PDB file of C-alpha atoms and ligand atoms in Angstrom:
ATOM      1  CA  MET A   1     -11.596 -26.143   0.318  1.00 86.00           C
ATOM      2  CA  LEU A   2      -7.869 -26.773   2.334  1.00 93.00           C
ATOM      3  CA  PRO A   3      -6.130 -30.420   1.841  1.00 92.00           C
ATOM      4  CA  ASP A   4      -6.979 -31.666   4.379  1.00 92.00           C
ATOM      5  CA  GLY A   5      -4.153 -31.476   8.602  1.00 93.00           C
ATOM      6  CA  THR A   6      -3.939 -27.584   7.065  1.00 96.00           C
ATOM      7  CA  ARG A   7      -5.514 -24.407   8.441  1.00 97.00           C
ATOM      8  CA  MET A   8      -6.036 -20.738   7.899  1.00 98.00           C
ATOM      9  CA  ARG A   9      -5.471 -18.298   9.166  1.00 98.00           C
ATOM     10  CA  PRO A  10      -4.527 -14.025   9.731  1.00 98.00           C
ATOM     11  CA  ILE A  11      -0.655 -13.030  10.127  1.00 98.00           C
ATOM     12  CA  ALA A  12       0.496 -12.313  12.278  1.00 98.00           C
ATOM     13  CA  PRO A  13       3.625  -9.786  13.678  1.00 98.00           C
ATOM     14  CA  GLU A  14       5.100 -12.788  15.225  1.00 98.00           C
ATOM     15  CA  ASP A  15       5.185 -14.642  11.500  1.00 98.00           C
ATOM     16  CA  LYS A  16       8.632 -13.002  10.592  1.00 98.00           C
ATOM     17  CA  ALA A  17      10.812 -16.440  11.176  1.00 98.00           C
ATOM     18  CA  LEU A  18       8.455 -17.776   9.642  1.00 98.00           C
ATOM     19  CA  LEU A  19       7.703 -16.094   6.565  1.00 97.00           C
ATOM     20  CA  GLN A  20      11.194 -16.037   6.392  1.00 96.00           C
ATOM     21  CA  ALA A  21      11.564 -19.607   6.798  1.00 96.00           C
ATOM     22  CA  GLY A  22       8.824 -20.657   3.821  1.00 96.00           C
ATOM     23  CA  VAL A  23      10.201 -17.726   1.210  1.00 95.00           C
ATOM     24  CA  GLY A  24      14.097 -19.236   1.654  1.00 94.00           C
ATOM     25  CA  ARG A  25      11.841 -23.198   0.631  1.00 94.00           C
ATOM     26  CA  LEU A  26      10.598 -21.546  -2.758  1.00 95.00           C
ATOM     27  CA  SER A  27      11.670 -22.311  -6.087  1.00 94.00           C
ATOM     28  CA  PRO A  28      13.782 -19.935  -7.949  1.00 93.00           C
ATOM     29  CA  GLU A  29      10.834 -19.733 -10.216  1.00 93.00           C
ATOM     30  CA  SER A  30       7.997 -19.830  -7.559  1.00 95.00           C
ATOM     31  CA  ALA A  31      10.756 -16.692  -5.216  1.00 94.00           C
ATOM     32  CA  TYR A  32      10.543 -14.949  -8.799  1.00 93.00           C
ATOM     33  CA  GLY A  33       7.134 -15.575  -9.802  1.00 93.00           C
ATOM     34  CA  ARG A  34       6.209 -13.617  -6.576  1.00 93.00           C
ATOM     35  CA  PHE A  35       8.635 -11.167  -6.238  1.00 89.00           C
ATOM     36  CA  LEU A  36       9.542 -10.444  -9.708  1.00 85.00           C
ATOM     37  CA  THR A  37      13.365 -10.816  -9.061  1.00 80.00           C
ATOM     38  CA  GLY A  38      15.323 -13.558  -7.152  1.00 76.00           C
ATOM     39  CA  LYS A  39      14.172 -13.155  -3.574  1.00 66.00           C
ATOM     40  CA  PRO A  40      16.608 -15.046  -0.924  1.00 72.00           C
ATOM     41  CA  ARG A  41      15.956 -13.102   2.134  1.00 88.00           C
ATOM     42  CA  LEU A  42      13.737 -10.560   2.928  1.00 94.00           C
ATOM     43  CA  THR A  43      15.327  -7.460   4.738  1.00 94.00           C
ATOM     44  CA  PRO A  44      13.676  -6.484   8.373  1.00 97.00           C
ATOM     45  CA  ALA A  45      12.285  -3.868   6.581  1.00 97.00           C
ATOM     46  CA  GLU A  46      10.239  -5.681   3.731  1.00 95.00           C
ATOM     47  CA  LEU A  47       9.279  -8.048   6.939  1.00 97.00           C
ATOM     48  CA  ARG A  48       8.074  -5.748   8.963  1.00 98.00           C
ATOM     49  CA  TYR A  49       6.182  -4.294   5.663  1.00 98.00           C
ATOM     50  CA  LEU A  50       4.542  -8.265   5.202  1.00 98.00           C
ATOM     51  CA  THR A  51       3.356  -9.030   8.397  1.00 98.00           C
ATOM     52  CA  GLU A  52       2.421  -5.376  10.494  1.00 98.00           C
ATOM     53  CA  ILE A  53      -0.132  -4.809   8.985  1.00 98.00           C
ATOM     54  CA  ASP A  54      -3.389  -2.949   9.885  1.00 97.00           C
ATOM     55  CA  GLY A  55      -5.480  -6.079   8.557  1.00 97.00           C
ATOM     56  CA  CYS A  56      -7.902  -3.216   6.642  1.00 96.00           C
ATOM     57  CA  ASP A  57      -6.993  -1.491   3.723  1.00 98.00           C
ATOM     58  CA  HIS A  58      -3.187  -4.812   4.096  1.00 98.00           C
ATOM     59  CA  MET A  59      -4.553  -7.698   4.766  1.00 98.00           C
ATOM     60  CA  ALA A  60      -3.027 -11.581   4.544  1.00 98.00           C
ATOM     61  CA  LEU A  61      -3.945 -14.805   5.594  1.00 98.00           C
ATOM     62  CA  VAL A  62      -1.378 -17.530   6.126  1.00 98.00           C
ATOM     63  CA  VAL A  63      -1.931 -21.303   5.525  1.00 98.00           C
ATOM     64  CA  LEU A  64      -0.031 -23.144   7.570  1.00 98.00           C
ATOM     65  CA  ASP A  65       0.756 -28.011   7.447  1.00 97.00           C
ATOM     66  CA  ALA A  66       0.051 -29.874  10.421  1.00 96.00           C
ATOM     67  CA  ASP A  67       4.393 -28.680  11.718  1.00 96.00           C
ATOM     68  CA  GLY A  68       2.860 -25.224  11.667  1.00 96.00           C
ATOM     69  CA  ASP A  69       5.258 -24.949   8.925  1.00 96.00           C
ATOM     70  CA  LEU A  70       4.516 -21.806   5.986  1.00 98.00           C
ATOM     71  CA  VAL A  71       2.188 -23.299   3.239  1.00 98.00           C
ATOM     72  CA  ALA A  72       1.013 -20.240   1.621  1.00 98.00           C
ATOM     73  CA  VAL A  73       0.510 -16.776   2.210  1.00 98.00           C
ATOM     74  CA  GLY A  74      -1.919 -14.103  -0.048  1.00 98.00           C
ATOM     75  CA  ARG A  75      -1.986 -10.971   0.485  1.00 98.00           C
ATOM     76  CA  LEU A  76      -4.655  -8.034  -0.400  1.00 98.00           C
ATOM     77  CA  VAL A  77      -3.171  -3.948  -0.605  1.00 98.00           C
ATOM     78  CA  ARG A  78      -5.468  -1.575  -1.049  1.00 98.00           C
ATOM     79  CA  ASP A  79      -4.633   0.491  -3.753  1.00 97.00           C
ATOM     80  CA  PRO A  80      -5.242   4.038  -2.979  1.00 96.00           C
ATOM     81  CA  ALA A  81      -5.514   6.680  -5.301  1.00 96.00           C
ATOM     82  CA  ARG A  82      -8.590   3.363  -6.206  1.00 96.00           C
ATOM     83  CA  PRO A  83     -10.242   2.326  -2.704  1.00 95.00           C
ATOM     84  CA  ASP A  84     -12.599  -0.570  -4.204  1.00 96.00           C
ATOM     85  CA  THR A  85      -9.625  -2.177  -6.388  1.00 98.00           C
ATOM     86  CA  ALA A  86      -6.953  -4.014  -4.022  1.00 98.00           C
ATOM     87  CA  GLU A  87      -3.316  -5.621  -5.582  1.00 98.00           C
ATOM     88  CA  LEU A  88      -2.917  -9.774  -4.812  1.00 98.00           C
ATOM     89  CA  GLY A  89      -0.234 -10.585  -3.259  1.00 98.00           C
ATOM     90  CA  ILE A  90       0.171 -14.510  -3.185  1.00 98.00           C
ATOM     91  CA  VAL A  91       2.259 -17.797  -3.040  1.00 98.00           C
ATOM     92  CA  VAL A  92       2.173 -21.535  -2.231  1.00 98.00           C
ATOM     93  CA  ALA A  93       4.946 -24.040  -1.798  1.00 98.00           C
ATOM     94  CA  ASP A  94       6.586 -25.769  -4.715  1.00 97.00           C
ATOM     95  CA  CYS A  95       5.173 -29.895  -3.236  1.00 96.00           C
ATOM     96  CA  SER A  96       1.096 -27.523  -2.147  1.00 97.00           C
ATOM     97  CA  GLN A  97       0.492 -26.076  -5.728  1.00 98.00           C
ATOM     98  CA  ARG A  98      -2.108 -27.013  -7.814  1.00 97.00           C
ATOM     99  CA  GLN A  99      -4.708 -28.034  -5.220  1.00 96.00           C
ATOM    100  CA  GLY A 100      -6.458 -24.517  -4.747  1.00 96.00           C
ATOM    101  CA  ILE A 101      -4.900 -23.416  -1.908  1.00 98.00           C
ATOM    102  CA  GLY A 102      -3.809 -20.614  -3.521  1.00 98.00           C
ATOM    103  CA  ARG A 103      -8.213 -20.278  -5.208  1.00 97.00           C
ATOM    104  CA  THR A 104      -8.882 -20.631  -1.654  1.00 97.00           C
ATOM    105  CA  LEU A 105      -6.451 -18.052  -0.162  1.00 98.00           C
ATOM    106  CA  ALA A 106      -7.259 -15.431  -2.582  1.00 98.00           C
ATOM    107  CA  GLN A 107     -11.552 -15.953  -2.615  1.00 97.00           C
ATOM    108  CA  GLU A 108     -11.546 -15.679   1.150  1.00 97.00           C
ATOM    109  CA  LEU A 109      -9.253 -12.265   0.983  1.00 98.00           C
ATOM    110  CA  VAL A 110     -11.819 -11.616  -1.684  1.00 97.00           C
ATOM    111  CA  ARG A 111     -14.421 -11.894   0.576  1.00 97.00           C
ATOM    112  CA  ALA A 112     -12.553 -10.280   3.900  1.00 97.00           C
ATOM    113  CA  MET A 113     -11.959  -7.222   2.682  1.00 97.00           C
ATOM    114  CA  GLY A 114     -15.031  -6.692   0.139  1.00 95.00           C
ATOM    115  CA  VAL A 115     -13.358  -4.699  -2.387  1.00 97.00           C
ATOM    116  CA  ALA A 116     -14.916  -4.361  -6.245  1.00 97.00           C
ATOM    117  CA  ARG A 117     -11.274  -5.406  -8.268  1.00 98.00           C
ATOM    118  CA  VAL A 118      -8.583  -6.861  -8.305  1.00 98.00           C
ATOM    119  CA  ALA A 119      -5.383  -6.727  -9.548  1.00 98.00           C
ATOM    120  CA  GLY A 120      -2.130  -8.618 -10.133  1.00 97.00           C
ATOM    121  CA  THR A 121       1.750  -8.219 -11.745  1.00 96.00           C
ATOM    122  CA  MET A 122       3.145 -11.115 -12.941  1.00 96.00           C
ATOM    123  CA  LEU A 123       5.425 -12.240 -15.235  1.00 95.00           C
ATOM    124  CA  ALA A 124       4.132 -12.896 -18.650  1.00 96.00           C
ATOM    125  CA  THR A 125       4.736 -16.635 -18.293  1.00 95.00           C
ATOM    126  CA  ASN A 126       2.973 -16.921 -15.612  1.00 97.00           C
ATOM    127  CA  ARG A 127       0.289 -19.465 -17.034  1.00 96.00           C
ATOM    128  CA  GLY A 128      -0.296 -19.770 -12.639  1.00 97.00           C
ATOM    129  CA  ALA A 129      -0.649 -16.751 -11.950  1.00 98.00           C
ATOM    130  CA  LEU A 130      -2.932 -15.292 -14.563  1.00 97.00           C
ATOM    131  CA  ARG A 131      -5.594 -18.879 -14.361  1.00 97.00           C
ATOM    132  CA  LEU A 132      -6.238 -17.292 -10.483  1.00 98.00           C
ATOM    133  CA  MET A 133      -6.429 -14.536 -11.445  1.00 98.00           C
ATOM    134  CA  ARG A 134      -9.362 -15.346 -14.155  1.00 97.00           C
ATOM    135  CA  ALA A 135     -10.711 -17.594 -11.388  1.00 96.00           C
ATOM    136  CA  LEU A 136     -11.739 -14.951  -9.054  1.00 97.00           C
ATOM    137  CA  GLY A 137     -13.863 -12.762 -12.012  1.00 96.00           C
ATOM    138  CA  PRO A 138     -14.234 -11.612 -15.533  1.00 96.00           C
ATOM    139  CA  LEU A 139     -11.222 -10.131 -16.574  1.00 96.00           C
ATOM    140  CA  GLU A 140     -12.162  -6.091 -16.730  1.00 96.00           C
ATOM    141  CA  SER A 141      -8.344  -5.165 -18.597  1.00 95.00           C
ATOM    142  CA  GLY A 142      -5.012  -6.490 -18.724  1.00 95.00           C
ATOM    143  CA  VAL A 143      -1.718  -4.848 -19.411  1.00 97.00           C
ATOM    144  CA  LEU A 144       1.176  -6.353 -21.437  1.00 96.00           C
ATOM    145  CA  SER A 145       5.048  -4.984 -21.583  1.00 96.00           C
ATOM    146  CA  GLY A 146       8.203  -5.679 -20.436  1.00 94.00           C
ATOM    147  CA  GLY A 147       7.553  -9.177 -20.223  1.00 94.00           C
ATOM    148  CA  VAL A 148       5.481  -8.260 -16.970  1.00 95.00           C
ATOM    149  CA  ARG A 149       1.667  -8.758 -17.272  1.00 97.00           C
ATOM    150  CA  GLU A 150      -0.483  -6.703 -15.171  1.00 97.00           C
ATOM    151  CA  VAL A 151      -4.744  -7.524 -14.935  1.00 98.00           C
ATOM    152  CA  VAL A 152      -7.750  -6.084 -13.308  1.00 98.00           C
ATOM    153  CA  VAL A 153     -10.749  -8.737 -13.047  1.00 98.00           C
ATOM    154  CA  ARG A 154     -14.095  -7.550 -11.196  1.00 97.00           C
ATOM    155  CA  VAL A 155     -14.927  -8.995  -8.151  1.00 97.00           C
ATOM    156  CA  GLY A 156     -17.286  -7.414  -6.641  1.00 84.00           C
ATOM    157  CA  ALA A 157     -20.630  -7.175  -8.467  1.00 68.00           C
ATOM    158  CA  PRO A 158     -21.302  -3.998 -10.851  1.00 62.00           C
ATOM    159  CA  VAL A 159     -21.191   0.132 -10.194  1.00 55.00           C
ATOM    160  CA  ALA A 160     -24.467   1.176 -11.665  1.00 58.00           C
ATOM    161  CA  ALA A 161     -23.966   3.430 -13.785  1.00 54.00           C
ATOM    162  CA  ALA A 162     -24.869   7.200 -12.942  1.00 52.00           C
ATOM    163  CA  ALA A 163     -28.353   8.699 -14.172  1.00 49.00           C
TER     164      ALA A 163
HETATM  165  C1  LIG B 218       0.048 -19.234  -8.865  1.00 78.44           C
HETATM  166  C2  LIG B 218      -0.103 -19.140  -7.614  1.00 78.44           C
HETATM  167  C3  LIG B 218      -0.213 -18.549  -6.852  1.00 78.44           C
HETATM  168  C4  LIG B 218      -1.181 -20.399  -7.877  1.00 78.44           C
HETATM  169  O1  LIG B 218      -1.555 -21.014  -6.287  1.00 78.44           O
HETATM  170  P1  LIG B 218      -2.589 -22.566  -6.396  1.00 78.44           P
HETATM  171  O2  LIG B 218      -2.666 -22.990  -5.019  1.00 78.44           O
HETATM  172  O3  LIG B 218      -1.133 -23.638  -7.290  1.00 78.44           O
HETATM  173  O4  LIG B 218      -4.013 -23.096  -7.598  1.00 78.44           O
HETATM  174  P2  LIG B 218      -4.799 -23.594  -7.893  1.00 78.44           P
HETATM  175  O5  LIG B 218      -4.126 -24.515  -7.638  1.00 78.44           O
HETATM  176  O6  LIG B 218      -5.872 -22.943  -6.882  1.00 78.44           O
HETATM  177  O7  LIG B 218      -5.319 -23.237  -9.180  1.00 78.44           O
HETATM  178  C5  LIG B 218      -6.161 -22.136  -9.694  1.00 78.44           C
HETATM  179  C6  LIG B 218      -6.123 -22.117 -10.502  1.00 78.44           C
HETATM  180  O8  LIG B 218      -4.494 -22.075 -11.283  1.00 78.44           O
HETATM  181  C7  LIG B 218      -4.436 -23.006 -11.865  1.00 78.44           C
HETATM  182  N1  LIG B 218      -2.510 -23.382 -11.933  1.00 78.44           N
HETATM  183  C8  LIG B 218      -2.107 -23.155 -10.821  1.00 78.44           C
HETATM  184  N2  LIG B 218      -0.746 -23.847 -11.355  1.00 78.44           N
HETATM  185  C9  LIG B 218      -0.813 -23.762 -12.945  1.00 78.44           C
HETATM  186  C10 LIG B 218      -0.048 -23.702 -13.860  1.00 78.44           C
HETATM  187  N3  LIG B 218       1.606 -23.378 -12.755  1.00 78.44           N
HETATM  188  N4  LIG B 218       0.040 -23.573 -14.522  1.00 78.44           N
HETATM  189  C11 LIG B 218      -0.928 -23.116 -15.358  1.00 78.44           C
HETATM  190  N5  LIG B 218      -2.108 -23.521 -14.481  1.00 78.44           N
HETATM  191  C12 LIG B 218      -2.245 -23.566 -13.276  1.00 78.44           C
HETATM  192  C13 LIG B 218      -5.897 -24.209 -12.366  1.00 78.44           C
HETATM  193  O9  LIG B 218      -5.939 -24.938 -13.132  1.00 78.44           O
HETATM  194  C14 LIG B 218      -6.983 -23.852 -11.905  1.00 78.44           C
HETATM  195  O10 LIG B 218      -7.151 -23.475 -12.431  1.00 78.44           O
HETATM  196  P3  LIG B 218      -8.725 -23.157 -13.429  1.00 78.44           P
HETATM  197  O11 LIG B 218      -9.463 -22.371 -12.345  1.00 78.44           O
HETATM  198  O12 LIG B 218      -8.817 -22.645 -14.454  1.00 78.44           O
HETATM  199  O13 LIG B 218      -9.231 -24.810 -12.700  1.00 78.44           O
HETATM  200  C15 LIG B 218       1.634 -21.094  -7.183  1.00 78.44           C
HETATM  201  O14 LIG B 218       1.402 -21.342  -8.696  1.00 78.44           O
HETATM  202  C16 LIG B 218       2.602 -20.387  -6.686  1.00 78.44           C
HETATM  203  O15 LIG B 218       2.707 -20.022  -6.147  1.00 78.44           O
HETATM  204  N6  LIG B 218       3.271 -19.489  -8.088  1.00 78.44           N
HETATM  205  C17 LIG B 218       4.248 -19.087  -7.482  1.00 78.44           C
HETATM  206  C18 LIG B 218       4.274 -17.625  -7.224  1.00 78.44           C
HETATM  207  C19 LIG B 218       3.805 -16.508  -8.142  1.00 78.44           C
HETATM  208  O16 LIG B 218       3.631 -16.777  -8.823  1.00 78.44           O
HETATM  209  N7  LIG B 218       2.319 -15.751  -7.487  1.00 78.44           N
HETATM  210  C20 LIG B 218       1.435 -15.296  -8.084  1.00 78.44           C
HETATM  211  C21 LIG B 218       2.298 -13.751  -7.790  1.00 78.44           C
HETATM  212  S1  LIG B 218       0.568 -13.090  -7.878  1.00 78.44           S
END
């Protein structure tokens, strides 16, 4: 569930300034958690990639507050090599974290794309991202290397074994 006064909608090409402003308000910790690098400004090419999406293999939702400011953005990008798996990228504004927004956003993306697995890459120290992933479904794999954790969780029905 989302907090009162917030609403969720698909991202649109017109959201570039909204996204840039939202990223600019993130704490260094949250920006690093999302982008795995300090990322004060997105380039025009990155903004195009993040907002001009096909809505099928790349889906993204924004959560806005009553003033229309960005509260959260989440996306799933299907893995071309494993079409039943999509990579989650998500960030919630610092003052709105731990209110269930990340979980609601991720669950809605999973429902909309209908994939069987979700992959996530996060800093090894990012407990929030790991808990969010585990809230989506059982852990299928987890690899820790160089301070970065890559996990895959199963969110869809198990694939029947071949006869
Ligand atoms: C990770 C993030 C998206 C989680 O969103 P959120 O709205 O704060 O999370 P929710 O309130 O929906 O909580 C989901 C779960 O994570 C847990 N959680 C959230 N933040 C946490 C934290 N800082 N430490 C420990 N657990 C945390 C919640 O307790 C909840 O766990 P539960 O299901 O066991 O009760 C948010 O903290 C964030 O934007 N972080 C910075 C960017 C980032 O790290 N993105 C992830 C890269 S994929």
